[in-house]
Structure formats: C-alpha cells, structure tokens
Amino acid sequence: MEKLIEKSEYLHYINDNDTLLVGGFGLSGTPLTLIDELADSSKKGLTIVSNNLGEAGKGLGKLLLSKNIKKAKGSYFTSNRDAVKAWSDGELEIELIPQGTLAEAVRCGGAGIGGFYTKTAVGTKLAEGKDVKVIDGETYILEKAIKGDVSLIKAMKADTLGNLIYDHTGRNFNAVMATAGKIVIAEVDEIVEAGSFSPQEVETPHVYVDYIVMNKYVKKGGKYVEHS
C-alpha cells in the first residue's frame, strides 16, 4: 500500500513554523500516535488549529510540554490547565474561536471559500479588528477561512486506497480538516482491502488522504493504552 508509512516517516512532511490542523474533541478522535512522534521531535514554532489542546500531558497537551507549539487556535482550552498556565506566563499565543465558527472556517478553507459573515461574537472582544457588515438589518462580522500546511487526523478504518471511515463521534473535526490541509496524514486503527466499504460508508474519500500511519494505541476501560 503506497500511502502507508511508518509513524516516524511522517515528520519529513512537517517543517518548523507550519500550521497544523489536528482532529479531535478532547481525546476522542485525536491522532495520539502522530502527536507522540511530533512531541519527540525537534519541530518548533508550530501553530496548532484544533478544538482544544488535549488534556494535561495527554494528546496535544504533550506538544505543549515539549515546547513544540508557538500558537494555538481553537475553542476550548481550559480542559488543559497547562495551556492556561502557558498562556498566562506568555509562553503560548492563543486565538479563541467559537466552536461553530472554527468548524465553518475550516470547511471554507477546504472548499476554496475565502471566508463568511456570522453574527457569532458580534459586540465582543473576539470581533475587534474584523470587517463588519449589516445584512437585512442584522450585524455580522467576517471570519476568514482557515487552511493548514498539514492535517493530522484520526480515523477508525482505511481501505488500501485511503478511503476513511470514522468511529461514531470520533469523526468530530477530522472529516472537515482532511479537506483543508496541503498534506493530509491519517492515523487509523485498521486497514482493509479496497471495496470493503460501500460508497455510502466512505466519509473521507481517498483523494484527500496523502499518507496513512497505523495507530499504536487501543482503548481499554475508557483509557488509551499502547498495544502490547
């Protein structure tokens, strides 16, 4: 399978100061294997676009402790006390984006749309410096599309062509982020033969996926542990 690579190989496609789109909601649907490799690397100055920065010492929280991250763009950072402290200490830049706005901005990035107008955050500090437009008597602000240099996503299964399906709510931000990165790397639990999925089951078509890495974790008792 040409798209399957070793987990350490994918680091060749990430450069210092890149913007990474990372799937996940909490730790659900988070590419933990890819994050581990990145945390052990010397990549610096990264901007992470994700719903949150994992938990303390887990998921994207590892990248924070390993000092790979310069800036985080997302919706919910207080689940990780280390992120709050790093921001308070001036060690981490944070751009807060309402959750629906984040999803739509990434979708626009993948669809070739420059941005969109929304009422969300009008009249708040999040609207400062943004273009304002009145449409049919309602005030909107312009939110620009979000795109990334590399998308790191997590799927349940891939076929040998690279078509992906997700594990229920593990889909979260993964499917939309797969459309908005110049390079897309998917961590998967299982690889099956092409044709194993019906067209209706495919949630991310293989044309979006550049490389696949096998997941080294398994969920047991509600916790993620490495395969024995």
GROMACS .gro file of C-alpha atoms in nm:
model
  228
    1MET     CA    1   0.000   0.000   0.000
    2GLU     CA    2   0.176   0.314  -0.124
    3LYS     CA    3   0.014   0.551   0.124
    4LEU     CA    4   0.110   0.352   0.435
    5ILE     CA    5   0.422   0.487   0.606
    6GLU     CA    6   0.597   0.430   0.938
    7LYS     CA    7   0.496   0.671   1.211
    8SER     CA    8   0.840   0.834   1.224
    9GLU     CA    9   0.841   0.898   0.848
   10TYR     CA   10   0.559   1.148   0.857
   11LEU     CA   11   0.777   1.405   1.033
   12HIS     CA   12   0.951   1.466   0.700
   13TYR     CA   13   0.638   1.648   0.586
   14ILE     CA   14   0.631   1.893   0.877
   15ASN     CA   15   0.853   2.200   0.892
   16ASP     CA   16   0.923   2.447   1.169
   17ASN     CA   17   0.656   2.721   1.190
   18ASP     CA   18   0.397   2.517   0.999
   19THR     CA   19   0.026   2.542   1.070
   20LEU     CA   20  -0.120   2.203   1.162
   21LEU     CA   21  -0.489   2.117   1.158
   22VAL     CA   22  -0.542   1.848   1.421
   23GLY     CA   23  -0.864   1.650   1.460
   24GLY     CA   24  -1.016   1.552   1.790
   25PHE     CA   25  -1.258   1.664   2.059
   26GLY     CA   26  -1.100   1.617   2.398
   27LEU     CA   27  -0.913   1.294   2.330
   28SER     CA   28  -1.188   1.143   2.113
   29GLY     CA   29  -1.078   1.114   1.753
   30THR     CA   30  -0.735   1.253   1.836
   31PRO     CA   31  -0.431   1.118   1.642
   32LEU     CA   32  -0.234   1.023   1.954
   33THR     CA   33   0.035   0.826   1.771
   34LEU     CA   34   0.117   1.116   1.537
   35ILE     CA   35   0.121   1.358   1.828
   36ASP     CA   36   0.363   1.137   2.024
   37GLU     CA   37   0.609   1.134   1.735
   38LEU     CA   38   0.584   1.509   1.694
   39ALA     CA   39   0.636   1.569   2.067
   40ASP     CA   40   0.960   1.368   2.049
   41SER     CA   41   1.084   1.569   1.751
   42SER     CA   42   1.271   1.897   1.728
   43LYS     CA   43   0.996   2.076   1.530
   44LYS     CA   44   0.940   2.425   1.668
   45GLY     CA   45   0.720   2.729   1.628
   46LEU     CA   46   0.412   2.530   1.529
   47THR     CA   47   0.063   2.678   1.512
   48ILE     CA   48  -0.198   2.420   1.612
   49VAL     CA   49  -0.557   2.456   1.494
   50SER     CA   50  -0.777   2.223   1.697
   51ASN     CA   51  -1.084   2.230   1.916
   52ASN     CA   52  -0.864   2.217   2.226
   53LEU     CA   53  -0.513   2.127   2.339
   54GLY     CA   54  -0.593   1.784   2.477
   55GLU     CA   55  -0.555   1.732   2.850
   56ALA     CA   56  -0.264   1.783   3.085
   57GLY     CA   57   0.016   1.564   2.948
   58LYS     CA   58  -0.217   1.387   2.704
   59GLY     CA   59  -0.280   1.432   2.334
   60LEU     CA   60  -0.186   1.782   2.222
   61GLY     CA   61  -0.100   1.852   2.584
   62LYS     CA   62   0.223   1.661   2.519
   63LEU     CA   63   0.319   1.906   2.243
   64LEU     CA   64   0.268   2.192   2.483
   65LEU     CA   65   0.501   2.041   2.743
   66SER     CA   66   0.764   1.957   2.480
   67LYS     CA   67   0.765   2.321   2.363
   68ASN     CA   68   0.678   2.243   2.001
   69ILE     CA   69   0.385   2.486   1.994
   70LYS     CA   70   0.404   2.863   1.949
   71LYS     CA   71   0.034   2.935   1.896
   72ALA     CA   72  -0.297   2.757   1.940
   73LYS     CA   73  -0.620   2.844   1.757
   74GLY     CA   74  -0.933   2.679   1.888
   75SER     CA   75  -1.240   2.688   2.110
   76TYR     CA   76  -1.188   2.520   2.444
   77PHE     CA   77  -0.852   2.540   2.617
   78THR     CA   78  -0.949   2.530   2.983
   79SER     CA   79  -0.967   2.149   2.980
   80ASN     CA   80  -0.587   2.161   2.994
   81ARG     CA   81  -0.452   2.353   3.292
   82ASP     CA   82  -0.105   2.354   3.132
   83ALA     CA   83  -0.241   2.553   2.837
   84VAL     CA   84  -0.393   2.812   3.068
   85LYS     CA   85  -0.066   2.845   3.261
   86ALA     CA   86   0.145   2.868   2.944
   87TRP     CA   87  -0.079   3.147   2.814
   88SER     CA   88  -0.070   3.328   3.150
   89ASP     CA   89   0.310   3.305   3.152
   90GLY     CA   90   0.337   3.442   2.799
   91GLU     CA   91   0.473   3.116   2.661
   92LEU     CA   92   0.177   3.040   2.435
   93GLU     CA   93  -0.026   3.256   2.200
   94ILE     CA   94  -0.396   3.173   2.193
   95GLU     CA   95  -0.657   3.275   1.939
   96LEU     CA   96  -1.001   3.191   2.071
   97ILE     CA   97  -1.256   3.093   1.805
   98PRO     CA   98  -1.618   2.994   1.877
   99GLN     CA   99  -1.665   2.626   1.805
  100GLY     CA  100  -1.915   2.658   1.519
  101THR     CA  101  -1.707   2.935   1.366
  102LEU     CA  102  -1.398   2.714   1.381
  103ALA     CA  103  -1.574   2.428   1.201
  104GLU     CA  104  -1.712   2.656   0.932
  105ALA     CA  105  -1.382   2.841   0.882
  106VAL     CA  106  -1.201   2.511   0.822
  107ARG     CA  107  -1.480   2.393   0.592
  108CYS     CA  108  -1.442   2.713   0.391
  109GLY     CA  109  -1.068   2.656   0.373
  110GLY     CA  110  -1.126   2.314   0.221
  111ALA     CA  111  -1.395   2.438  -0.015
  112GLY     CA  112  -1.195   2.724  -0.161
  113ILE     CA  113  -1.413   2.991   0.003
  114GLY     CA  114  -1.232   3.295   0.139
  115GLY     CA  115  -1.450   3.343   0.446
  116PHE     CA  116  -1.803   3.403   0.569
  117TYR     CA  117  -2.010   3.650   0.768
  118THR     CA  118  -2.156   3.542   1.102
  119LYS     CA  119  -2.340   3.701   1.395
  120THR     CA  120  -2.144   3.492   1.644
  121ALA     CA  121  -1.912   3.711   1.857
  122VAL     CA  122  -2.059   4.040   1.733
  123GLY     CA  123  -2.012   4.303   2.003
  124THR     CA  124  -1.742   4.108   2.188
  125LYS     CA  125  -1.363   4.134   2.203
  126LEU     CA  126  -1.345   3.849   1.951
  127ALA     CA  127  -1.491   4.085   1.691
  128GLU     CA  128  -1.224   4.353   1.733
  129GLY     CA  129  -1.045   4.437   1.408
  130LYS     CA  130  -1.279   4.232   1.191
  131ASP     CA  131  -1.482   4.357   0.900
  132VAL     CA  132  -1.840   4.440   0.996
  133LYS     CA  133  -2.135   4.427   0.759
  134VAL     CA  134  -2.507   4.490   0.810
  135ILE     CA  135  -2.722   4.245   0.614
  136ASP     CA  136  -3.101   4.277   0.622
  137GLY     CA  137  -3.073   4.486   0.936
  138GLU     CA  138  -2.852   4.236   1.121
  139THR     CA  139  -2.487   4.295   1.210
  140TYR     CA  140  -2.230   4.035   1.103
  141ILE     CA  141  -1.853   4.002   1.123
  142LEU     CA  142  -1.623   3.849   0.863
  143GLU     CA  143  -1.444   3.531   0.962
  144LYS     CA  144  -1.167   3.427   0.725
  145ALA     CA  145  -1.120   3.070   0.609
  146ILE     CA  146  -0.866   2.851   0.787
  147LYS     CA  147  -0.622   2.631   0.596
  148GLY     CA  148  -0.318   2.435   0.710
  149ASP     CA  149   0.017   2.314   0.585
  150VAL     CA  150  -0.053   1.965   0.724
  151SER     CA  151  -0.368   1.799   0.858
  152LEU     CA  152  -0.326   1.527   1.122
  153ILE     CA  153  -0.646   1.325   1.154
  154LYS     CA  154  -0.769   1.006   1.318
  155ALA     CA  155  -0.998   0.750   1.153
  156MET     CA  156  -1.120   0.407   1.256
  157LYS     CA  157  -1.057   0.232   0.923
  158ALA     CA  158  -0.888   0.295   0.592
  159ASP     CA  159  -0.901   0.080   0.284
  160THR     CA  160  -0.591   0.024   0.074
  161LEU     CA  161  -0.681   0.322  -0.146
  162GLY     CA  162  -0.701   0.554   0.154
  163ASN     CA  163  -1.077   0.594   0.187
  164LEU     CA  164  -1.166   0.659   0.552
  165ILE     CA  165  -1.449   0.591   0.793
  166TYR     CA  166  -1.467   0.721   1.149
  167ASP     CA  167  -1.576   0.580   1.483
  168HIS     CA  168  -1.906   0.750   1.564
  169THR     CA  169  -1.833   1.083   1.739
  170GLY     CA  170  -1.463   1.030   1.667
  171ARG     CA  171  -1.542   1.193   1.334
  172ASN     CA  172  -1.584   1.539   1.500
  173PHE     CA  173  -1.339   1.780   1.331
  174ASN     CA  174  -1.145   1.511   1.143
  175ALA     CA  175  -1.352   1.496   0.826
  176VAL     CA  176  -1.353   1.870   0.764
  177MET     CA  177  -0.983   1.909   0.850
  178ALA     CA  178  -0.899   1.640   0.595
  179THR     CA  179  -1.014   1.882   0.324
  180ALA     CA  180  -0.817   2.189   0.434
  181GLY     CA  181  -0.455   2.075   0.462
  182LYS     CA  182  -0.197   2.079   0.183
  183ILE     CA  183  -0.080   1.739   0.311
  184VAL     CA  184  -0.316   1.505   0.495
  185ILE     CA  185  -0.186   1.229   0.721
  186ALA     CA  186  -0.438   0.988   0.873
  187GLU     CA  187  -0.379   0.768   1.175
  188VAL     CA  188  -0.600   0.459   1.156
  189ASP     CA  189  -0.685   0.155   1.368
  190GLU     CA  190  -0.725  -0.086   1.079
  191ILE     CA  191  -0.660  -0.117   0.706
  192VAL     CA  192  -0.891  -0.330   0.490
  193GLU     CA  193  -0.900  -0.418   0.122
  194ALA     CA  194  -1.038  -0.170  -0.129
  195GLY     CA  195  -1.404  -0.244  -0.189
  196SER     CA  196  -1.469  -0.337   0.175
  197PHE     CA  197  -1.665  -0.012   0.221
  198SER     CA  198  -1.974   0.076   0.027
  199PRO     CA  199  -1.961   0.423  -0.133
  200GLN     CA  200  -2.219   0.537   0.121
  201GLU     CA  201  -1.990   0.445   0.411
  202VAL     CA  202  -1.689   0.645   0.294
  203GLU     CA  203  -1.668   0.967   0.497
  204THR     CA  204  -1.336   1.097   0.364
  205PRO     CA  205  -1.255   0.997   0.004
  206HIS     CA  206  -0.902   0.876  -0.068
  207VAL     CA  207  -0.826   1.176  -0.292
  208TYR     CA  208  -0.786   1.386   0.024
  209VAL     CA  209  -0.551   1.145   0.202
  210ASP     CA  210  -0.179   1.152   0.127
  211TYR     CA  211  -0.036   0.917   0.391
  212ILE     CA  212  -0.158   0.664   0.648
  213VAL     CA  213   0.002   0.565   0.979
  214MET     CA  214  -0.112   0.278   1.199
  215ASN     CA  215  -0.238   0.367   1.546
  216LYS     CA  216  -0.025   0.230   1.830
  217TYR     CA  217  -0.300   0.277   2.090
  218VAL     CA  218  -0.607   0.078   2.189
  219LYS     CA  219  -0.887   0.193   2.418
  220LYS     CA  220  -0.935  -0.022   2.729
  221GLY     CA  221  -1.154   0.065   3.023
  222GLY     CA  222  -1.209   0.415   2.891
  223LYS     CA  223  -0.834   0.483   2.868
  224TYR     CA  224  -0.593   0.479   2.573
  225VAL     CA  225  -0.306   0.236   2.620
  226GLU     CA  226  -0.036   0.120   2.381
  227HIS     CA  227  -0.077  -0.211   2.201
  228SER     CA  228   0.105  -0.488   2.384
   0.00000   0.00000   0.00000
